[in-house]
Amino acid sequence: MPTPLERLRRRYETTDKKCPECGYVDEEGNWTSRTDGRRIVYRHVCPSCDASREHTFTLG
Ligand SMILES: [Zn+2]
């Protein structure tokens, strides 16, 4: 069973591929995640124009 966080990450990897800046579609879905224990931050850097996007979630 995937955890809710894994499901969330997968959702971004599969649905949020298109860069809003340049329109590049990143089929690899290069989202990275980091956490400080209280929040989890998903970040994507566009391989075409280097625009970065972040989604932040509070845990618990
Ligand atoms: Zn881009």
PDB file of C-alpha atoms and ligand atoms in Angstrom:
ATOM      1  CA  MET A   1       0.000   0.000   0.000  1.00  0.00           C
ATOM      2  CA  PRO A   2       1.467   3.375  -0.937  1.00  0.00           C
ATOM      3  CA  THR A   3       1.381   5.981   1.772  1.00  0.00           C
ATOM      4  CA  PRO A   4      -0.614   9.176   1.197  1.00  0.00           C
ATOM      5  CA  LEU A   5       2.657  11.011   0.582  1.00  0.00           C
ATOM      6  CA  GLU A   6       3.724   8.522  -2.041  1.00  0.00           C
ATOM      7  CA  ARG A   7       0.366   8.843  -3.733  1.00  0.00           C
ATOM      8  CA  LEU A   8       0.706  12.606  -3.700  1.00  0.00           C
ATOM      9  CA  ARG A   9       4.155  12.484  -5.221  1.00  0.00           C
ATOM     10  CA  ARG A  10       2.987  10.078  -7.874  1.00  0.00           C
ATOM     11  CA  ARG A  11       0.135  12.400  -8.704  1.00  0.00           C
ATOM     12  CA  TYR A  12       2.521  15.230  -9.425  1.00  0.00           C
ATOM     13  CA  GLU A  13       4.861  12.983 -11.338  1.00  0.00           C
ATOM     14  CA  THR A  14       2.057  11.859 -13.582  1.00  0.00           C
ATOM     15  CA  THR A  15      -0.155  14.918 -13.939  1.00  0.00           C
ATOM     16  CA  ASP A  16       1.989  18.006 -13.480  1.00  0.00           C
ATOM     17  CA  LYS A  17       4.592  17.578 -16.172  1.00  0.00           C
ATOM     18  CA  LYS A  18       4.153  20.694 -18.195  1.00  0.00           C
ATOM     19  CA  CYS A  19       6.253  23.739 -17.415  1.00  0.00           C
ATOM     20  CA  PRO A  20       4.051  26.831 -17.054  1.00  0.00           C
ATOM     21  CA  GLU A  21       6.909  29.035 -18.183  1.00  0.00           C
ATOM     22  CA  CYS A  22       7.938  27.482 -21.462  1.00  0.00           C
ATOM     23  CA  GLY A  23       5.420  24.700 -22.024  1.00  0.00           C
ATOM     24  CA  TYR A  24       8.041  21.966 -21.997  1.00  0.00           C
ATOM     25  CA  VAL A  25       6.562  18.597 -21.056  1.00  0.00           C
ATOM     26  CA  ASP A  26       8.878  16.667 -18.800  1.00  0.00           C
ATOM     27  CA  GLU A  27       8.057  13.029 -19.401  1.00  0.00           C
ATOM     28  CA  GLU A  28      10.517  11.986 -16.728  1.00  0.00           C
ATOM     29  CA  GLY A  29       8.548  13.847 -14.077  1.00  0.00           C
ATOM     30  CA  ASN A  30      11.659  14.957 -12.237  1.00  0.00           C
ATOM     31  CA  TRP A  31      10.015  15.926  -8.979  1.00  0.00           C
ATOM     32  CA  THR A  32      12.181  15.888  -5.911  1.00  0.00           C
ATOM     33  CA  SER A  33      10.948  15.958  -2.355  1.00  0.00           C
ATOM     34  CA  ARG A  34      12.443  17.101   0.894  1.00  0.00           C
ATOM     35  CA  THR A  35      11.087  17.384   4.366  1.00  0.00           C
ATOM     36  CA  ASP A  36      12.034  18.977   7.630  1.00  0.00           C
ATOM     37  CA  GLY A  37       9.679  16.739   9.590  1.00  0.00           C
ATOM     38  CA  ARG A  38       6.884  19.268   9.664  1.00  0.00           C
ATOM     39  CA  ARG A  39       6.461  20.026   6.017  1.00  0.00           C
ATOM     40  CA  ILE A  40       7.178  18.249   2.801  1.00  0.00           C
ATOM     41  CA  VAL A  41       8.178  20.177  -0.270  1.00  0.00           C
ATOM     42  CA  TYR A  42       7.918  18.824  -3.784  1.00  0.00           C
ATOM     43  CA  ARG A  43      10.045  20.661  -6.262  1.00  0.00           C
ATOM     44  CA  HIS A  44      10.417  20.467  -9.986  1.00  0.00           C
ATOM     45  CA  VAL A  45      13.032  22.183 -12.093  1.00  0.00           C
ATOM     46  CA  CYS A  46      12.302  22.457 -15.783  1.00  0.00           C
ATOM     47  CA  PRO A  47      15.122  20.868 -17.799  1.00  0.00           C
ATOM     48  CA  SER A  48      14.395  23.266 -20.634  1.00  0.00           C
ATOM     49  CA  CYS A  49      14.255  26.718 -18.993  1.00  0.00           C
ATOM     50  CA  ASP A  50      15.250  26.033 -15.360  1.00  0.00           C
ATOM     51  CA  ALA A  51      12.005  27.432 -14.005  1.00  0.00           C
ATOM     52  CA  SER A  52      11.277  25.845 -10.650  1.00  0.00           C
ATOM     53  CA  ARG A  53       7.950  25.029  -9.080  1.00  0.00           C
ATOM     54  CA  GLU A  54       7.216  23.976  -5.552  1.00  0.00           C
ATOM     55  CA  HIS A  55       4.274  22.481  -3.732  1.00  0.00           C
ATOM     56  CA  THR A  56       4.434  22.547   0.034  1.00  0.00           C
ATOM     57  CA  PHE A  57       2.384  20.389   2.370  1.00  0.00           C
ATOM     58  CA  THR A  58       2.172  20.472   6.107  1.00  0.00           C
ATOM     59  CA  LEU A  59       2.426  17.103   7.801  1.00  0.00           C
ATOM     60  CA  GLY A  60       0.199  15.901  10.556  1.00  0.00           C
TER      61      GLY A  60
HETATM   62 ZN    ZN B   1      10.314  25.486 -18.740  1.00  0.00          ZN
END
